[in-house]
XYZ file of C-alpha atoms in Angstrom:
680
model
C -0.257 -0.429 -0.090
C 1.507 3.220 -0.514
C 1.945 5.879 2.187
C 0.248 8.226 3.469
C 1.567 12.034 2.545
C 1.867 14.545 5.428
C -1.092 17.013 5.187
C -0.662 20.212 3.788
C -1.529 21.792 6.800
C -0.071 25.468 6.088
C -1.993 25.956 2.446
C -5.022 24.338 4.196
C -4.646 27.010 6.879
C -4.963 29.728 4.441
C -7.893 28.512 3.194
C -9.435 28.410 5.965
C -11.267 32.004 6.717
C -12.969 31.761 3.328
C -14.389 28.365 3.928
C -15.884 28.860 7.028
C -17.753 31.937 5.715
C -19.222 29.926 3.431
C -19.630 26.975 5.841
C -21.835 29.539 7.732
C -24.599 28.842 5.308
C -25.292 25.383 6.105
C -28.103 24.005 7.942
C -27.112 24.478 12.163
C -29.475 24.302 14.846
C -30.379 27.456 17.098
C -29.377 26.409 20.094
C -25.733 25.879 18.546
C -25.883 29.139 16.659
C -22.002 31.091 17.526
C -22.309 34.231 18.865
C -21.056 37.267 17.076
C -17.576 38.081 18.380
C -16.302 41.353 19.512
C -13.819 43.058 16.828
C -11.137 43.702 18.490
C -10.859 42.445 22.441
C -9.318 39.503 23.128
C -11.409 36.226 24.116
C -11.915 36.305 27.975
C -9.606 33.691 28.975
C -13.207 31.468 30.013
C -14.130 31.405 26.280
C -11.621 29.512 25.800
C -12.310 26.837 28.480
C -15.649 25.818 27.149
C -16.982 22.121 27.020
C -17.741 21.363 23.521
C -22.077 21.742 22.699
C -21.839 19.813 20.097
C -19.534 16.875 19.804
C -18.850 12.814 19.019
C -20.851 12.534 16.669
C -21.466 8.993 15.388
C -22.914 7.312 12.401
C -25.726 4.668 12.742
C -24.592 1.452 10.738
C -27.218 2.130 7.812
C -25.677 5.786 7.943
C -29.918 6.480 8.392
C -29.158 8.430 11.622
C -26.493 10.287 13.488
C -26.142 9.967 17.236
C -24.710 13.277 18.938
C -23.579 14.762 22.340
C -25.521 18.242 22.472
C -25.920 20.988 25.274
C -26.453 24.580 25.464
C -23.863 26.475 27.281
C -23.850 25.513 30.727
C -26.388 22.936 30.558
C -25.753 18.950 30.991
C -24.933 17.143 27.842
C -27.789 14.919 26.021
C -28.193 12.408 23.838
C -29.851 13.131 20.360
C -30.381 11.456 16.923
C -30.693 13.488 14.260
C -32.705 11.428 11.219
C -29.968 12.269 7.812
C -32.963 12.422 5.324
C -35.307 15.226 7.117
C -32.612 16.628 9.501
C -34.921 16.521 12.369
C -33.288 16.143 15.752
C -34.429 14.068 18.442
C -33.075 13.857 21.842
C -33.427 10.742 23.561
C -31.624 10.544 26.986
C -31.407 13.872 29.067
C -30.669 13.909 33.120
C -30.692 17.171 35.467
C -27.924 15.874 37.795
C -25.811 13.575 35.494
C -23.820 14.301 31.039
C -23.735 11.973 28.745
C -20.837 10.645 28.437
C -19.499 7.723 26.037
C -22.525 6.005 23.571
C -22.272 3.316 20.760
C -24.779 1.875 18.174
C -25.725 -1.350 19.369
C -27.986 -1.945 16.189
C -29.043 0.589 13.546
C -32.150 1.145 15.809
C -30.400 1.145 19.885
C -27.848 2.990 21.508
C -26.351 2.126 24.518
C -24.879 4.821 26.679
C -22.911 6.059 29.873
C -22.994 8.724 32.531
C -20.528 11.329 33.570
C -20.902 14.084 36.045
C -18.710 17.333 34.180
C -20.362 19.908 37.067
C -18.165 18.274 39.831
C -14.680 18.182 40.195
C -12.961 14.830 40.910
C -13.564 15.193 45.061
C -16.974 15.480 44.394
C -17.750 12.557 42.261
C -20.282 9.514 43.879
C -21.417 6.913 41.082
C -20.170 4.948 38.615
C -20.945 5.867 35.282
C -23.576 2.757 34.783
C -24.706 1.668 31.406
C -28.632 2.576 29.474
C -30.131 1.795 26.375
C -32.454 3.062 24.817
C -33.893 3.426 21.153
C -33.617 5.679 18.636
C -36.654 7.196 18.830
C -36.585 7.630 22.220
C -38.461 4.626 23.832
C -37.313 1.192 24.981
C -35.133 2.683 27.808
C -33.614 0.434 30.163
C -31.308 0.290 32.399
C -28.598 -2.353 32.292
C -25.825 -1.608 34.826
C -26.164 -0.515 38.697
C -25.367 3.142 39.634
C -25.628 4.823 42.345
C -26.954 8.266 43.545
C -28.859 9.071 40.162
C -30.520 10.400 38.303
C -34.813 11.314 38.311
C -34.944 8.534 35.141
C -33.382 5.791 37.125
C -35.413 2.858 38.089
C -33.776 -0.044 38.991
C -34.315 -3.286 37.220
C -33.576 -6.792 38.769
C -31.233 -8.032 36.419
C -28.785 -4.839 36.533
C -25.282 -5.525 36.051
C -23.052 -4.575 39.130
C -22.077 -0.559 38.897
C -18.513 -2.137 38.067
C -19.335 -3.212 34.971
C -17.808 -0.992 32.063
C -18.741 -0.964 28.303
C -16.207 -2.743 25.752
C -15.601 -0.006 22.536
C -15.601 -2.799 19.769
C -19.185 -2.493 17.759
C -18.755 -6.623 16.886
C -21.627 -7.130 14.645
C -23.998 -4.552 14.464
C -26.939 -6.909 13.718
C -28.575 -7.275 17.262
C -29.892 -6.497 20.731
C -25.993 -7.118 22.587
C -22.967 -5.141 23.021
C -20.541 -6.222 25.006
C -19.117 -5.351 28.540
C -15.999 -6.493 31.376
C -16.057 -6.954 34.841
C -13.167 -6.674 37.127
C -11.993 -9.784 38.573
C -9.808 -8.002 41.504
C -10.361 -4.222 42.624
C -7.291 -3.084 44.675
C -6.383 0.573 45.867
C -4.749 1.350 42.144
C -7.643 0.500 40.716
C -9.424 -2.421 38.868
C -7.306 -5.991 38.486
C -7.969 -8.201 35.183
C -11.395 -8.183 33.546
C -13.847 -11.033 32.286
C -15.841 -10.558 29.548
C -19.405 -10.367 28.938
C -22.023 -10.630 26.061
C -24.938 -8.393 27.164
C -28.116 -8.010 25.645
C -29.498 -4.023 25.837
C -33.347 -5.259 25.828
C -33.562 -7.973 28.385
C -30.330 -6.892 30.049
C -29.462 -11.047 30.263
C -25.616 -11.243 30.260
C -23.606 -14.646 29.313
C -19.870 -15.455 30.151
C -17.489 -15.441 27.384
C -14.334 -18.029 27.599
C -11.148 -16.393 27.710
C -8.094 -16.626 29.151
C -8.153 -14.952 32.888
C -5.606 -11.763 33.359
C -7.003 -9.947 30.373
C -6.998 -6.247 29.673
C -7.880 -6.212 25.430
C -9.826 -8.485 23.758
C -10.617 -8.547 20.180
C -13.871 -9.095 18.313
C -14.232 -9.909 15.138
C -16.823 -8.151 12.824
C -18.835 -11.374 12.931
C -18.912 -10.554 16.754
C -16.708 -13.513 17.754
C -14.307 -13.098 20.338
C -10.899 -13.948 18.259
C -7.912 -12.938 20.359
C -7.254 -11.680 24.080
C -3.554 -9.632 25.586
C -3.209 -10.490 29.033
C -0.432 -9.280 31.885
C 0.863 -10.214 34.957
C 3.644 -8.518 36.693
C 5.955 -7.686 34.016
C 5.064 -10.324 31.654
C 2.405 -10.356 28.665
C 0.814 -12.518 26.605
C -1.369 -12.731 23.087
C -3.620 -15.401 23.153
C -5.633 -16.538 19.910
C -8.857 -18.512 19.861
C -7.931 -21.381 17.114
C -10.781 -21.841 14.945
C -10.562 -25.236 13.856
C -11.196 -26.379 17.644
C -11.831 -23.548 19.520
C -8.825 -23.786 21.624
C -7.151 -21.287 23.114
C -3.150 -20.856 22.540
C -0.774 -18.141 22.924
C 1.026 -16.581 19.867
C 3.313 -14.404 21.624
C 5.290 -13.483 25.733
C 6.896 -10.705 26.202
C 8.363 -8.193 28.591
C 5.247 -5.259 28.424
C 8.003 -2.749 29.216
C 10.805 -3.661 27.282
C 12.143 -3.406 23.341
C 10.544 -6.198 22.191
C 7.136 -5.204 23.354
C 6.276 -3.455 20.375
C 3.890 -6.317 18.861
C -0.054 -5.229 19.487
C -3.025 -6.265 17.824
C -5.613 -4.236 16.109
C -8.318 -5.481 14.117
C -9.090 -9.373 12.139
C -9.471 -9.294 8.824
C -12.105 -11.114 7.213
C -10.052 -14.665 6.896
C -9.017 -14.688 10.188
C -5.947 -12.876 10.082
C -4.901 -10.213 12.436
C -4.415 -6.463 11.730
C -1.036 -5.738 14.182
C 1.418 -3.197 14.494
C 5.009 -4.534 14.490
C 8.691 -2.551 13.816
C 10.210 -5.829 12.245
C 14.016 -4.500 11.715
C 12.590 -0.659 10.912
C 12.924 2.077 13.460
C 9.121 2.943 13.033
C 5.698 0.735 14.024
C 3.598 0.180 10.762
C 0.646 -2.267 10.485
C 0.819 -5.714 9.436
C -1.314 -8.755 9.050
C -0.380 -11.731 11.093
C -1.445 -15.055 10.795
C -1.974 -16.681 13.337
C -1.630 -20.189 12.543
C 1.710 -20.019 10.588
C 2.916 -17.864 13.382
C 3.860 -15.490 10.170
C 4.216 -11.640 9.882
C 3.509 -10.730 6.574
C 5.210 -8.281 3.880
C 4.803 -5.497 2.895
C 3.399 -3.428 5.334
C -0.315 -2.319 5.056
C 0.959 0.875 5.959
C 4.551 2.035 7.484
C 6.188 5.732 7.245
C 10.375 6.421 7.806
C 9.174 8.781 10.530
C 6.221 8.518 12.358
C 5.126 5.088 14.237
C 1.135 4.205 12.885
C -1.086 3.752 15.690
C -3.818 2.867 13.825
C -8.160 3.294 13.720
C -10.110 1.359 11.208
C -12.676 2.330 9.509
C -14.840 -0.340 8.340
C -17.735 -1.397 5.703
C -19.465 -5.036 5.976
C -16.689 -7.061 7.283
C -14.030 -5.438 5.230
C -11.054 -2.610 5.952
C -11.879 -0.068 4.111
C -9.245 2.540 5.581
C -7.159 3.358 8.093
C -6.915 6.235 9.911
C -3.169 7.583 11.299
C -1.574 10.587 13.070
C 1.367 12.162 10.113
C 1.704 15.938 11.528
C -2.480 15.726 11.711
C -4.446 12.882 11.487
C -4.997 11.482 8.254
C -7.276 8.329 6.525
C -5.832 5.790 4.131
C -8.604 4.395 2.005
C -8.224 1.228 0.438
C -11.521 1.430 -1.015
C -11.172 3.623 -4.359
C -14.843 4.756 -4.156
C -13.611 6.443 -0.964
C -10.533 7.722 -2.672
C -12.722 9.417 -4.583
C -14.913 10.463 -1.880
C -12.627 12.003 0.443
C -11.220 13.823 -2.599
C -14.732 15.518 -3.138
C -14.499 16.534 0.843
C -11.493 18.080 0.788
C -11.725 19.787 -2.435
C -15.503 21.218 -0.599
C -13.041 21.760 2.430
C -9.951 22.606 1.636
C -8.733 24.498 4.822
C -9.463 21.505 7.402
C -8.434 18.469 8.203
C -11.464 16.100 6.910
C -12.433 12.656 8.805
C -14.803 11.092 6.456
C -16.855 8.059 8.203
C -19.427 5.811 5.196
C -22.154 4.064 6.944
C -20.871 0.341 8.205
C -23.993 -1.485 6.710
C -25.689 -1.097 3.006
C -24.907 1.554 0.559
C -26.766 4.847 2.007
C -25.419 7.743 0.429
C -25.270 9.696 3.669
C -21.460 9.911 5.349
C -20.411 12.084 8.190
C -17.249 14.260 8.420
C -15.479 16.041 11.378
C -13.320 18.834 9.832
C -11.432 20.716 11.845
C -7.380 22.380 11.877
C -4.913 24.515 13.885
C -7.382 27.352 14.273
C -11.215 25.848 13.837
C -12.334 23.507 16.828
C -13.852 20.512 15.162
C -17.631 20.797 12.922
C -19.705 18.210 12.294
C -21.161 18.012 8.627
C -23.135 15.438 6.652
C -21.851 14.646 3.239
C -23.985 13.455 0.427
C -22.041 11.071 -1.756
C -25.016 11.227 -4.312
C -25.323 14.704 -4.770
C -21.618 15.725 -3.446
C -23.372 18.556 -0.952
C -22.441 18.842 3.005
C -24.748 19.992 4.923
C -23.116 21.431 8.450
C -24.876 19.639 11.743
C -23.108 21.731 14.381
C -19.694 22.820 15.906
C -18.048 21.852 19.149
C -17.087 25.297 20.465
C -19.393 27.629 17.861
C -17.913 31.060 19.752
C -14.633 30.645 18.221
C -13.692 32.567 15.500
C -11.030 30.742 13.045
C -10.011 34.370 11.915
C -9.210 35.447 15.105
C -6.462 32.255 16.560
C -2.668 31.231 15.330
C -1.438 29.384 13.013
C 0.485 26.154 13.798
C 3.158 24.478 12.247
C 4.678 21.033 12.105
C 8.636 21.593 12.573
C 11.684 19.406 13.289
C 15.129 21.000 14.880
C 18.375 19.220 15.799
C 19.001 18.500 19.513
C 23.120 19.490 20.671
C 23.613 15.760 19.964
C 21.953 15.428 16.576
C 18.828 13.992 17.387
C 16.165 15.818 15.076
C 12.972 16.772 17.547
C 9.654 17.458 16.187
C 7.592 20.041 17.244
C 4.828 22.346 16.812
C 5.107 26.102 16.761
C 2.417 28.533 16.996
C 2.933 32.431 16.352
C 0.929 34.936 17.557
C -1.132 36.937 15.434
C 0.697 39.471 12.917
C 4.286 37.926 14.131
C 6.438 36.184 11.646
C 9.978 35.139 11.203
C 10.927 38.085 9.583
C 9.874 40.643 12.759
C 12.510 43.103 13.918
C 13.902 42.590 16.891
C 11.827 44.967 19.030
C 8.346 43.112 17.381
C 9.663 39.003 18.355
C 7.124 37.766 20.875
C 7.868 36.386 24.014
C 7.919 32.569 23.922
C 6.018 30.279 26.270
C 7.587 26.575 25.993
C 4.644 23.998 26.463
C 5.897 20.863 27.486
C 3.337 17.925 27.111
C 2.872 15.240 30.036
C 3.303 11.240 30.166
C 5.987 11.376 29.009
C 5.693 8.197 27.404
C 3.205 9.570 24.353
C 2.541 11.490 21.583
C 1.964 15.302 23.176
C 0.434 17.235 20.023
C -1.087 17.071 16.502
C -2.212 19.654 14.136
C -5.647 21.080 15.789
C -7.217 23.853 17.683
C -5.951 23.503 21.475
C -7.541 25.600 23.836
C -3.929 26.170 25.882
C -2.737 26.877 22.838
C -5.040 29.452 21.098
C -5.278 31.232 24.389
C -1.224 31.959 24.833
C -1.199 32.998 21.646
C -4.346 35.594 21.884
C -1.890 36.879 24.805
C 0.587 37.757 21.960
C 2.756 34.440 23.041
C 4.437 32.311 20.502
C 3.664 28.353 21.480
C 6.902 25.583 21.680
C 5.567 21.895 21.784
C 8.697 19.601 21.593
C 8.234 16.234 21.202
C 11.410 15.632 22.747
C 12.976 12.559 23.105
C 11.038 9.489 25.134
C 8.113 10.910 23.616
C 6.051 8.103 21.721
C 5.109 8.202 17.869
C 8.536 9.191 16.126
C 9.961 5.850 16.104
C 11.799 3.435 18.681
C 15.218 5.250 18.445
C 13.494 8.867 19.635
C 11.425 7.089 22.122
C 14.385 4.927 23.726
C 16.885 8.143 23.592
C 14.626 9.529 26.571
C 14.974 6.532 28.849
C 16.292 7.260 32.409
C 16.876 11.012 30.751
C 14.442 12.530 33.245
C 16.316 16.122 33.625
C 19.252 15.229 31.434
C 18.813 14.857 27.699
C 14.816 15.543 28.179
C 15.513 18.852 29.610
C 18.260 19.540 27.098
C 15.986 19.092 24.718
C 13.637 21.718 25.760
C 16.089 24.025 25.739
C 17.334 23.391 22.405
C 13.978 24.604 20.929
C 14.506 28.204 22.112
C 17.797 28.131 20.829
C 16.559 27.265 17.699
C 13.471 29.217 17.900
C 15.293 32.809 18.753
C 17.786 31.369 15.753
C 14.710 31.420 13.445
C 13.538 35.042 14.662
C 10.436 33.363 16.331
C 10.839 34.603 19.496
C 12.895 37.326 21.898
C 15.754 35.301 23.696
C 14.799 37.600 26.862
C 11.191 36.966 27.599
C 11.491 32.687 27.483
C 8.529 30.871 29.700
C 8.384 27.049 29.928
C 4.790 25.718 31.333
C 3.731 21.940 31.481
C 1.373 19.889 33.825
C 2.558 16.460 35.536
C 5.631 15.594 33.791
C 5.580 18.703 31.723
C 5.101 20.567 35.528
C 8.053 18.432 36.430
C 10.488 19.379 33.168
C 9.110 23.125 34.101
C 10.576 22.926 37.315
C 13.297 21.573 36.081
C 14.412 24.396 33.755
C 14.078 26.884 36.639
C 17.024 24.319 37.701
C 19.422 23.489 34.739
C 18.862 26.256 33.026
C 17.885 29.409 34.315
C 19.874 31.093 31.924
C 17.263 30.300 29.293
C 13.820 30.123 31.208
C 13.304 33.493 32.526
C 9.941 32.027 34.520
C 8.299 28.749 34.957
C 4.384 27.677 35.679
C 3.733 23.943 36.710
C 0.847 22.083 37.454
C 0.171 18.780 38.611
C 4.012 18.305 38.309
C 6.611 15.575 40.053
C 8.826 17.057 42.246
C 10.267 14.096 43.807
C 11.726 11.213 41.754
C 11.984 9.174 44.292
C 8.470 10.014 46.049
C 7.305 8.539 42.605
C 8.127 5.207 43.843
C 7.257 5.793 47.473
C 4.142 7.577 47.278
C 0.905 5.042 48.800
C -1.833 7.477 48.117
C -0.666 7.176 43.907
C -2.751 5.073 41.320
C 0.422 4.197 39.894
C 0.034 0.670 39.250
C 2.484 -1.466 41.705
C 3.925 -3.316 38.233
C 4.497 -0.480 36.799
C 6.804 0.917 39.409
C 8.450 -2.070 40.065
C 9.212 -2.990 36.762
C 8.215 -0.287 34.044
C 9.782 2.521 35.655
C 13.031 0.950 36.475
C 13.751 1.049 33.328
C 12.530 4.408 31.901
C 13.704 6.585 34.725
C 15.698 4.984 36.859
C 16.190 2.159 39.845
C 14.846 3.142 42.857
C 17.529 1.481 44.696
C 20.826 1.813 42.981
C 19.898 4.799 41.289
C 18.717 6.588 44.423
C 21.280 9.144 44.317
C 20.863 9.935 40.111
C 16.808 9.911 41.281
C 17.542 12.967 44.010
C 20.059 15.214 41.794
C 17.433 15.369 39.130
C 14.715 15.920 41.760
C 13.294 19.596 42.030
C 12.605 19.036 45.761
C 16.334 18.166 46.455
C 17.401 21.262 44.007
C 14.988 23.825 45.471
C 17.722 26.017 46.861
C 18.647 26.711 43.105
C 14.710 27.844 42.141
C 15.282 31.753 42.115
C 13.305 32.609 39.284
C 9.575 33.525 39.532
C 7.339 30.364 40.034
C 3.454 29.512 39.648
C 2.725 26.478 41.062
C -0.869 24.641 41.406
C -2.051 21.491 42.325
C -5.183 19.253 42.847
C -5.841 18.103 46.813
C -7.413 14.946 45.552
C -4.751 14.034 42.963
C -3.835 10.457 42.568
C -1.477 10.375 39.761
C 1.305 12.881 41.151
C 0.218 12.694 44.577
C -0.252 16.205 46.561
C 3.060 16.161 48.908
C 4.774 17.462 45.343
C 3.658 20.583 45.613
C 3.242 21.339 49.078
C 6.786 19.917 49.853
C 8.023 21.698 46.830
C 6.248 25.186 48.060
C 7.736 24.754 51.626
C 11.292 23.939 49.997
C 11.666 27.319 48.100
C 9.226 29.646 49.449
C 11.888 30.290 52.042
C 14.570 31.997 49.352
C 12.247 32.617 46.450
C 9.665 35.681 47.212
C 8.384 35.454 43.553
C 6.539 31.941 44.417
C 2.718 31.952 43.767
C 0.883 28.803 45.031
C -2.101 27.852 44.273
C -4.309 24.790 45.640
C -7.503 22.869 44.100
C -9.691 21.818 47.065
C -11.911 19.776 44.663
C -9.770 18.946 41.912
C -7.517 15.839 40.671
C -5.059 15.540 38.303
C -5.624 18.780 36.123
C -8.522 20.663 35.882
C -12.020 19.039 35.665
C -14.296 21.976 36.363
C -14.367 25.256 33.583
C -14.117 27.475 36.502
C -10.870 26.075 37.717
C -9.510 26.433 33.943
C -10.290 29.866 33.504
C -8.715 31.181 37.400
C -5.785 28.987 36.604
C -5.614 30.579 33.214
C -6.203 33.297 34.492
C -3.298 33.385 36.979
C -1.264 32.571 34.379
C -1.903 35.291 31.707
C -1.140 37.674 35.142
C 2.067 35.877 35.925
C 3.033 36.055 32.695
C 2.237 39.278 31.918
C 3.925 40.274 35.354
C 7.683 38.589 34.660
C 7.772 38.187 30.378
C 7.014 42.573 29.967
C 9.360 43.792 27.373
C 13.217 44.250 28.649
C 14.643 47.761 28.087
C 17.598 47.296 25.617
């Protein structure tokens, strides 16, 4: 298969303003119409962090309906169904004290969904998500999984499954009334441990357990709704098991150290002939998608899709029982279509919407003309549209953030720069409106280095991001490095970050600043480093190791003590990861104790002299608040420019829009004070 080209996002972005004007005339529910924006004043901070009002749109298997999560600003998220022929929208599930969270089509007439409470912070959450079913016309409501303390419409059935039953996000055949759910075999203070798989009838509420190996964490169900493969793990060991269709017996296909270098064989889907779609790197630096034959234990060449600079983390698009396309991310999300007709439809949608990255979803079953489009860009939050493949016309359904005006947002570009040891670092650069690399010295903007958490994840892609656009709206350039240790850019890039907390991973950030300054993108005298979780750790270490580069820092939910990561009891980090993963990725708790201390901000607190804004949620279980409080107490005696914020009911990150608005308002004031223009 031919590789997907990188998205020409810069060319698309320049067309966005005209395209957005054309979209404005499409049909849009009155409650989702964008409000008029002021001509000059920057948007208030709270407007960047509002919850989406029209999101998660999903096409029914036949394409006759679209289900969507919908609300008016400040109200609860409801589940609504839209008829693709008439565009009539009907709310089928709504609660006064809960929000619809995840939802899926069971078949063309029935949906399942669970609930959340987006108006409560972590400390106030009192109930499980539950699981409910309803028909597309609002009839046939049933509660399937018990949920405490809910809802006005809740009436308990004797056949409800216990609260710790969760929907498995695999569609299966989508031609019956059942879904797959999982129940934990054990519950620990870290969460749930191992799961059983059940097949649940959404009409009767009856469930049956599906036989599978124990200690399972992932299940692979084919397009006929049959369980075919299972991923299991215990401690450091992991295995992939396959059910032989000839005799129905389970056998292990692969066994490996799940935290090691050979943990790069992952299963994703079942082909119609029983082969497995997997990701692997057979002698290559990047992961590609391959077909694997369980009967012969052979990984088959050539790759279904592989790229030289990007790992493929696939999402499969099905038509009937075959894979029609494969979504993956380069600089932005793209789709590699294996179906010639779908390639033509994608080209037509891209012609109609040339300024956005356009995710096209066809009906799973049947040959109906309607397809769903999700269009988004760096300056455009997602917009959902309906494409008629017969007439080649688009109809706008709704926008996730209708109050955001693309013309007032800042452009983002995907770049690469060299670290001091020659490693190429991918990054995203956003320049505030009115700035370019050719600006004079007096007009170069201050720079914010925004460091992603994880750190073993991919941090960003070419899309609208609230934090980035808020900072750019206040006049800051924003650099988001995919420093070594980030995933998605090959094994060499990933393993170069092993045991490099506070060292080479930190140097990558400073090298990014030097690159941005040399390219004329930023004022070298006005640079800040910001981040949460690992990003918070990196922000703190920026003040420890490179005070000549970073004038100030903002850290929230940040790690301050590498030893405490191993020792903290009130943490949701699994014992298996502490025992087997962290020694390899960060360092050994006993053998490397001195090195871990040397690269911990808490032990280096005396060196933190620059202005620092520090925030933490009291009920954070990923990075317990002791990280923040201990650092606050160690820095405060010698640093009068320390600001401390503790949110009583928040956890790891900010759940409530009002917390987001308060925090980013503080960030705005802090940066405005410490990154003000420097006299020549």
